[in-house]
Amino acid sequence: MKILAVTDNTGYMTGGPATAAVALLSGLAQNGHEIELAIDRPYAGLSGVKHLPFDLSNAADTIRRTIARFRPDVVHLLCMGQRNLQQLSGALNGHRWVLTIHSLSPDERILRWCHYNDSLHYLLRNLRYLPNTLGWHMTLPSVRPPATIVHSRMMHTVASRFLRSGSKIAMIDLAAGTPSEKPSATSPPRRSEGPHLATVGGIAHSKGQHDAILATAMLRDDFPGIHHEFIGEVRDQTYFAHLQSLVDRLGLSQCVQFSPSAKDAVKLATLHTADLYIQPSHEEGFCLAFLEAANIVPRILGTATGAIPEIVGDDPRGRVVPPRRPSALAAAARELLNSAIDPAWLQARQSRLAARFSWASHVAQHETLYRELMCSPAPA
């Protein structure tokens, strides 16, 4: 197949959407498909994919010319804002195309104030992004993607509220690579005798790191020497300042550490020394960080958002609690930290996750969807 992939995200982006794009496109190329990617600059790590410089100021004409030259079997919009989606929809008339949605407004949008009150924060956030949210409600039904891809059941439910009744929504799981071997003796030593907790995720209010800090404060008396490390790029400096202030007010400076610029090797070393991994997200399209950690850390705790419930399943050393409930995080963490660990349970979890959340399966499910589109009548 010949596949034209398009995104208005920058190639400098890191995190879930970028990781998924690299794995998908490199996997398709490895399977013998001809791939071109329209983006401002190539993602790091891409293999076998031709880069097409993408000028957003002239997006529709660029895509029209590319389709005329490349003649793709399928055009895949990997990630697209509503304004660019509206512009490109005309250029895609008569062609088979598919749209991937990672999240929809107002979810995971950033508001840079009122971090001290969740209810007020999200009320103001939702009002701030109301025009954008309404725009998506009008845009998606009007452009009518022949197929829309989401990565969790929860996101399937959200997307169905925006798309027309009967629109095709394909649920394709994201994935994590094979668990890396435990780092050697070069790994950083444990910082305390108490339990080591870890959380990975971009530092923004919707990721809920403040709930995990409050939960750590509730655990301090039961687990002297507890240490909680937060890894992830700072996406909102005002929220990061709020977290630092919260740590100071709670007297947790010896218990909580932020590592916003940690390299992958440091992140993996942290996960391999963690006794418990916590994902306190308020909103998720999927949660790749949780899936990666679930393959390494013996005890896992997340919130009922994105695909976290599916990842935990009925794991004996995994728990899911409602989002925005620090006390529930603390109670579940206390239960898990007091439980014994059987290495066989982690091995069983790794096998279960590998069976469902593999990049090979992720690529194969896309190939199946592309072939279904190719066998269907071309859209008008």
C-alpha positions as CSV (number, residue, x, y, z in Angstrom):
1,M,0.0,0.0,0.0
2,K,0.9,3.6,-0.5
3,I,0.0,5.7,2.6
4,L,0.3,9.4,3.0
5,A,0.4,10.4,6.7
6,V,-0.3,14.0,7.7
7,T,0.0,15.8,11.0
8,D,0.0,19.4,12.1
9,N,2.0,18.5,15.3
10,T,5.6,19.5,15.2
11,G,8.3,16.9,14.7
12,Y,9.9,18.3,17.9
13,M,7.0,16.9,19.9
14,T,7.6,14.1,22.4
15,G,5.2,11.9,24.3
16,G,2.3,9.6,23.3
17,P,1.2,10.9,19.9
18,A,4.8,11.2,18.7
19,T,5.7,7.7,20.0
20,A,2.6,6.2,18.4
21,A,3.4,7.9,15.1
22,V,7.0,6.7,15.0
23,A,6.0,3.1,15.9
24,L,3.1,3.0,13.4
25,L,4.9,4.5,10.4
26,S,8.2,2.7,10.9
27,G,6.3,-0.6,11.4
28,L,4.3,0.0,8.2
29,A,7.5,0.8,6.2
30,Q,9.1,-2.4,7.7
31,N,6.1,-4.4,6.4
32,G,6.8,-3.2,2.9
33,H,4.4,-0.3,2.5
34,E,5.4,3.0,0.9
35,I,5.0,5.8,3.4
36,E,5.3,9.6,3.1
37,L,4.9,11.8,6.1
38,A,3.8,15.5,5.8
39,I,5.1,17.3,8.9
40,D,7.3,20.3,9.6
41,R,10.3,18.1,10.4
42,P,10.7,14.3,10.8
43,Y,10.1,12.7,14.2
44,A,13.3,11.4,15.8
45,G,13.5,7.6,15.3
46,L,11.6,7.3,12.1
47,S,12.8,4.6,9.7
48,G,12.0,4.0,6.1
49,V,9.6,7.0,5.8
50,K,10.0,9.8,3.3
51,H,9.6,13.3,4.8
52,L,7.4,15.8,3.0
53,P,7.9,19.3,4.4
54,F,4.4,20.5,5.4
55,D,3.6,24.2,5.2
56,L,0.5,24.8,7.3
57,S,-0.1,28.2,5.6
58,N,-0.8,26.3,2.4
59,A,-1.9,23.0,3.7
60,A,-4.7,22.1,1.3
61,D,-2.7,22.9,-1.8
62,T,0.2,21.0,-0.5
63,I,-1.9,17.9,0.1
64,R,-3.7,18.2,-3.3
65,R,-0.3,18.3,-5.1
66,T,1.0,15.4,-3.0
67,I,-2.0,13.2,-3.7
68,A,-1.7,14.0,-7.4
69,R,1.9,13.0,-7.4
70,F,2.0,10.2,-4.9
71,R,-1.4,8.7,-5.5
72,P,-1.8,7.1,-2.1
73,D,-4.2,4.3,-1.4
74,V,-5.1,5.9,2.0
75,V,-4.4,9.3,3.6
76,H,-4.1,9.1,7.4
77,L,-4.4,12.3,9.4
78,L,-2.4,11.2,12.5
79,C,-3.2,14.3,14.5
80,M,-5.1,17.4,13.3
81,G,-6.6,20.5,14.8
82,Q,-10.0,21.5,13.7
83,R,-9.0,24.5,11.6
84,N,-6.5,22.5,9.6
85,L,-9.0,19.6,9.4
86,Q,-11.6,21.9,7.9
87,Q,-9.0,23.1,5.3
88,L,-7.8,19.6,4.4
89,S,-11.3,18.1,4.2
90,G,-11.9,19.7,0.8
91,A,-8.6,18.4,-0.6
92,L,-9.5,14.9,0.6
93,N,-12.9,14.8,-1.2
94,G,-13.1,11.6,-3.2
95,H,-10.2,10.0,-1.5
96,R,-10.0,7.3,1.2
97,W,-8.8,8.8,4.5
98,V,-8.8,8.1,8.2
99,L,-8.5,10.4,11.2
100,T,-6.8,9.5,14.6
101,I,-8.2,11.3,17.6
102,H,-6.1,11.3,20.8
103,S,-8.3,13.7,22.8
104,L,-11.1,16.2,22.1
105,S,-11.7,19.6,23.7
106,P,-11.9,20.5,26.5
107,D,-10.1,17.4,27.7
108,E,-6.3,17.8,28.4
109,R,-6.4,21.5,27.5
110,I,-4.3,23.8,29.7
111,L,-5.5,26.6,31.8
112,R,-2.7,28.5,33.6
113,W,-4.5,29.5,36.8
114,C,-6.8,28.3,39.7
115,H,-4.7,25.2,40.4
116,Y,-5.7,25.4,44.0
117,N,-9.3,24.3,43.3
118,D,-10.1,21.5,40.9
119,S,-13.8,22.3,40.4
120,L,-13.1,26.0,39.7
121,H,-10.1,25.2,37.5
122,Y,-12.1,22.9,35.3
123,L,-15.2,25.1,35.2
124,L,-13.0,28.0,34.0
125,R,-11.0,25.7,31.7
126,N,-14.2,24.4,30.1
127,L,-15.6,27.9,29.6
128,R,-12.3,29.1,28.2
129,Y,-12.3,26.3,25.6
130,L,-16.1,26.3,25.0
131,P,-15.7,27.8,21.5
132,N,-13.2,25.2,20.6
133,T,-15.4,22.4,22.0
134,L,-18.4,23.7,20.0
135,G,-16.2,23.9,17.0
136,W,-15.4,20.3,17.2
137,H,-19.0,19.4,17.6
138,M,-19.7,21.2,14.2
139,T,-16.4,20.2,12.4
140,L,-16.4,16.4,12.9
141,P,-19.9,15.8,11.6
142,S,-19.4,18.2,8.7
143,V,-16.1,16.7,7.4
144,R,-17.4,13.1,8.0
145,P,-14.2,11.1,8.2
146,P,-14.7,7.7,6.5
147,A,-13.1,6.2,9.6
148,T,-12.0,7.5,12.9
149,I,-9.4,5.8,15.2
150,V,-9.3,6.1,19.0
151,H,-7.1,4.3,21.5
152,S,-9.4,3.5,24.4
153,R,-13.0,2.6,25.1
154,M,-13.4,5.8,27.0
155,M,-12.2,7.9,24.0
156,H,-14.6,5.8,21.8
157,T,-17.5,7.0,24.0
158,V,-16.3,10.7,23.8
159,A,-15.8,10.5,20.0
160,S,-19.3,9.1,19.5
161,R,-20.8,12.2,21.0
162,F,-19.0,14.4,18.4
163,L,-19.5,12.2,15.3
164,R,-22.6,11.5,13.4
165,S,-24.6,8.5,14.3
166,G,-23.4,5.5,12.4
167,S,-19.9,6.9,11.8
168,K,-17.2,4.3,11.8
169,I,-15.0,4.4,14.9
170,A,-12.2,1.9,15.2
171,M,-10.7,1.2,18.6
172,I,-7.0,0.4,18.1
173,D,-4.9,-0.2,21.2
174,L,-1.7,1.6,21.6
175,A,1.3,-0.5,22.8
176,A,4.5,-0.7,24.7
177,G,7.7,-2.2,23.6
178,T,9.3,-5.3,25.2
179,P,10.2,-4.6,28.8
180,S,13.8,-3.5,29.0
181,E,16.2,-5.5,31.1
182,K,16.8,-4.2,34.6
183,P,19.6,-1.5,34.5
184,S,23.0,-2.6,35.7
185,A,24.8,-1.4,38.8
186,T,25.0,2.0,37.2
187,S,21.4,2.7,38.2
188,P,21.0,5.4,40.8
189,P,20.8,4.1,44.4
190,R,17.6,4.3,46.3
191,R,17.2,7.6,48.1
192,S,15.7,6.3,51.3
193,E,14.9,3.1,53.2
194,G,11.1,3.7,52.7
195,P,9.0,2.7,49.7
196,H,9.9,4.3,46.4
197,L,6.9,5.7,44.4
198,A,7.2,6.8,40.8
199,T,4.9,8.9,38.4
200,V,5.7,9.7,34.8
201,G,3.7,12.3,32.8
202,G,3.8,15.8,31.4
203,I,3.4,18.3,34.2
204,A,0.0,19.8,33.7
205,H,-3.1,20.1,35.8
206,S,-5.1,17.4,34.0
207,K,-2.3,14.8,34.8
208,G,-3.3,15.2,38.5
209,Q,0.2,15.2,40.0
210,H,-1.1,17.3,42.9
211,D,-3.4,14.5,43.9
212,A,-0.4,12.1,44.1
213,I,1.4,14.6,46.3
214,L,-1.5,14.9,48.6
215,A,-1.7,11.1,48.7
216,T,2.0,10.9,49.6
217,A,1.4,13.2,52.5
218,M,-1.3,10.9,53.8
219,L,1.1,7.9,53.5
220,R,4.1,9.6,55.2
221,D,3.2,8.5,58.8
222,D,2.6,4.9,57.8
223,F,5.7,4.6,55.6
224,P,8.6,6.6,57.1
225,G,11.2,7.4,54.5
226,I,8.7,7.3,51.6
227,H,10.1,8.8,48.4
228,H,8.0,9.9,45.4
229,E,9.7,10.8,42.1
230,F,7.8,12.7,39.4
231,I,9.3,12.5,35.9
232,G,7.9,14.5,32.9
233,E,8.4,17.6,30.9
234,V,6.9,20.8,32.3
235,R,3.9,21.7,30.1
236,D,2.6,24.5,32.4
237,Q,5.1,26.5,34.5
238,T,2.2,27.9,36.6
239,Y,1.1,24.4,37.6
240,F,4.7,23.3,38.3
241,A,5.1,26.3,40.6
242,H,1.8,25.2,42.3
243,L,3.2,21.7,42.8
244,Q,6.4,23.0,44.3
245,S,4.5,25.3,46.6
246,L,2.3,22.4,47.7
247,V,5.3,20.3,48.5
248,D,6.7,23.1,50.7
249,R,3.4,23.7,52.5
250,L,3.0,20.0,53.3
251,G,6.6,19.7,54.4
252,L,7.4,17.0,51.8
253,S,10.7,18.4,50.5
254,Q,12.5,15.3,51.7
255,C,9.9,13.0,50.3
256,V,9.1,14.4,46.8
257,Q,11.5,14.9,43.9
258,F,10.8,16.4,40.5
259,S,12.9,15.3,37.5
260,P,11.4,17.2,34.6
261,S,14.3,16.8,32.2
262,A,15.2,13.2,33.0
263,K,16.5,11.1,30.1
264,D,15.0,7.8,29.1
265,A,17.7,5.9,30.9
266,V,17.0,7.7,34.1
267,K,13.3,7.1,33.8
268,L,13.8,3.4,33.2
269,A,16.2,3.1,36.2
270,T,13.6,4.9,38.4
271,L,10.9,2.5,37.2
272,H,13.0,-0.5,38.0
273,T,13.6,0.6,41.5
274,A,10.0,1.7,42.2
275,D,7.9,-0.3,44.6
276,L,4.7,1.4,43.3
277,Y,3.8,3.3,40.2
278,I,1.0,5.9,40.4
279,Q,-0.8,7.5,37.5
280,P,-3.1,10.1,39.0
281,S,-4.5,11.4,35.7
282,H,-7.8,13.4,35.5
283,E,-8.1,12.9,31.7
284,E,-6.4,10.6,29.3
285,G,-6.9,9.6,25.7
286,F,-4.9,6.4,26.4
287,C,-1.9,6.6,28.8
288,L,1.2,5.2,27.3
289,A,3.3,6.1,30.4
290,F,1.1,3.8,32.5
291,L,1.4,0.9,30.0
292,E,5.1,1.2,29.9
293,A,5.3,1.3,33.7
294,A,3.0,-1.7,34.1
295,N,5.6,-3.8,32.3
296,I,8.2,-3.0,34.8
297,V,6.9,-1.9,38.3
298,P,5.4,-4.8,40.4
299,R,2.6,-2.7,41.9
300,I,0.5,-0.3,39.8
301,L,-2.2,2.2,40.7
302,G,-4.1,4.4,38.3
303,T,-7.3,6.3,37.8
304,A,-10.4,5.3,35.9
305,T,-9.6,7.3,32.8
306,G,-8.3,6.4,29.3
307,A,-7.3,2.8,28.9
308,I,-5.9,2.5,32.5
309,P,-8.8,0.2,33.6
310,E,-8.1,-2.2,30.6
311,I,-4.3,-2.2,31.4
312,V,-4.9,-3.1,35.1
313,G,-7.6,-5.6,34.4
314,D,-7.9,-8.1,37.3
315,D,-4.2,-7.8,38.2
316,P,-3.7,-8.9,41.8
317,R,-1.2,-6.0,42.4
318,G,-3.0,-3.4,40.4
319,R,-5.7,-1.0,41.5
320,V,-8.0,1.6,39.7
321,V,-9.6,4.5,41.7
322,P,-11.8,7.4,40.6
323,P,-9.9,10.5,39.3
324,R,-9.5,13.6,41.5
325,R,-9.7,11.5,44.7
326,P,-6.4,11.8,46.7
327,S,-7.8,9.9,49.6
328,A,-8.7,7.0,47.3
329,L,-5.1,7.0,45.8
330,A,-3.7,6.9,49.4
331,A,-5.9,4.1,50.5
332,A,-5.1,2.0,47.4
333,A,-1.4,2.8,47.7
334,R,-1.4,1.8,51.3
335,E,-3.0,-1.5,50.5
336,L,-0.6,-2.3,47.7
337,L,2.5,-1.3,49.6
338,N,1.5,-3.6,52.5
339,S,1.1,-6.5,50.0
340,A,3.8,-9.1,49.2
341,I,5.1,-9.4,45.7
342,D,5.3,-12.6,43.7
343,P,7.5,-12.3,40.6
344,A,5.2,-14.7,38.8
345,W,2.5,-12.1,38.9
346,L,4.6,-9.5,37.1
347,Q,5.5,-12.1,34.5
348,A,1.9,-13.0,34.0
349,R,1.0,-9.3,33.6
350,Q,3.8,-8.9,31.0
351,S,2.4,-11.8,29.1
352,R,-1.1,-10.5,29.2
353,L,-0.1,-7.0,28.1
354,A,2.1,-8.4,25.3
355,A,-0.8,-10.4,23.9
356,R,-2.9,-7.3,23.6
357,F,-0.7,-4.2,23.6
358,S,2.0,-4.9,21.1
359,W,3.3,-2.6,18.4
360,A,3.0,-5.4,15.9
361,S,-0.7,-5.8,16.7
362,H,-1.1,-2.0,16.6
363,V,0.4,-1.9,13.0
364,A,-1.6,-4.9,11.9
365,Q,-4.9,-3.4,13.0
366,H,-4.1,-0.3,11.0
367,E,-3.3,-2.4,7.9
368,T,-6.7,-4.2,8.3
369,L,-8.5,-0.8,8.5
370,Y,-6.7,0.5,5.5
371,R,-7.6,-2.6,3.5
372,E,-11.3,-2.3,4.5
373,L,-11.3,1.3,3.3
374,M,-9.7,0.3,0.0
375,C,-12.3,-2.4,-0.5
376,S,-15.1,0.1,0.1
377,P,-16.5,2.6,-2.4
378,A,-14.5,5.8,-2.6
379,P,-16.2,8.6,-0.7
380,A,-18.0,11.2,-2.7
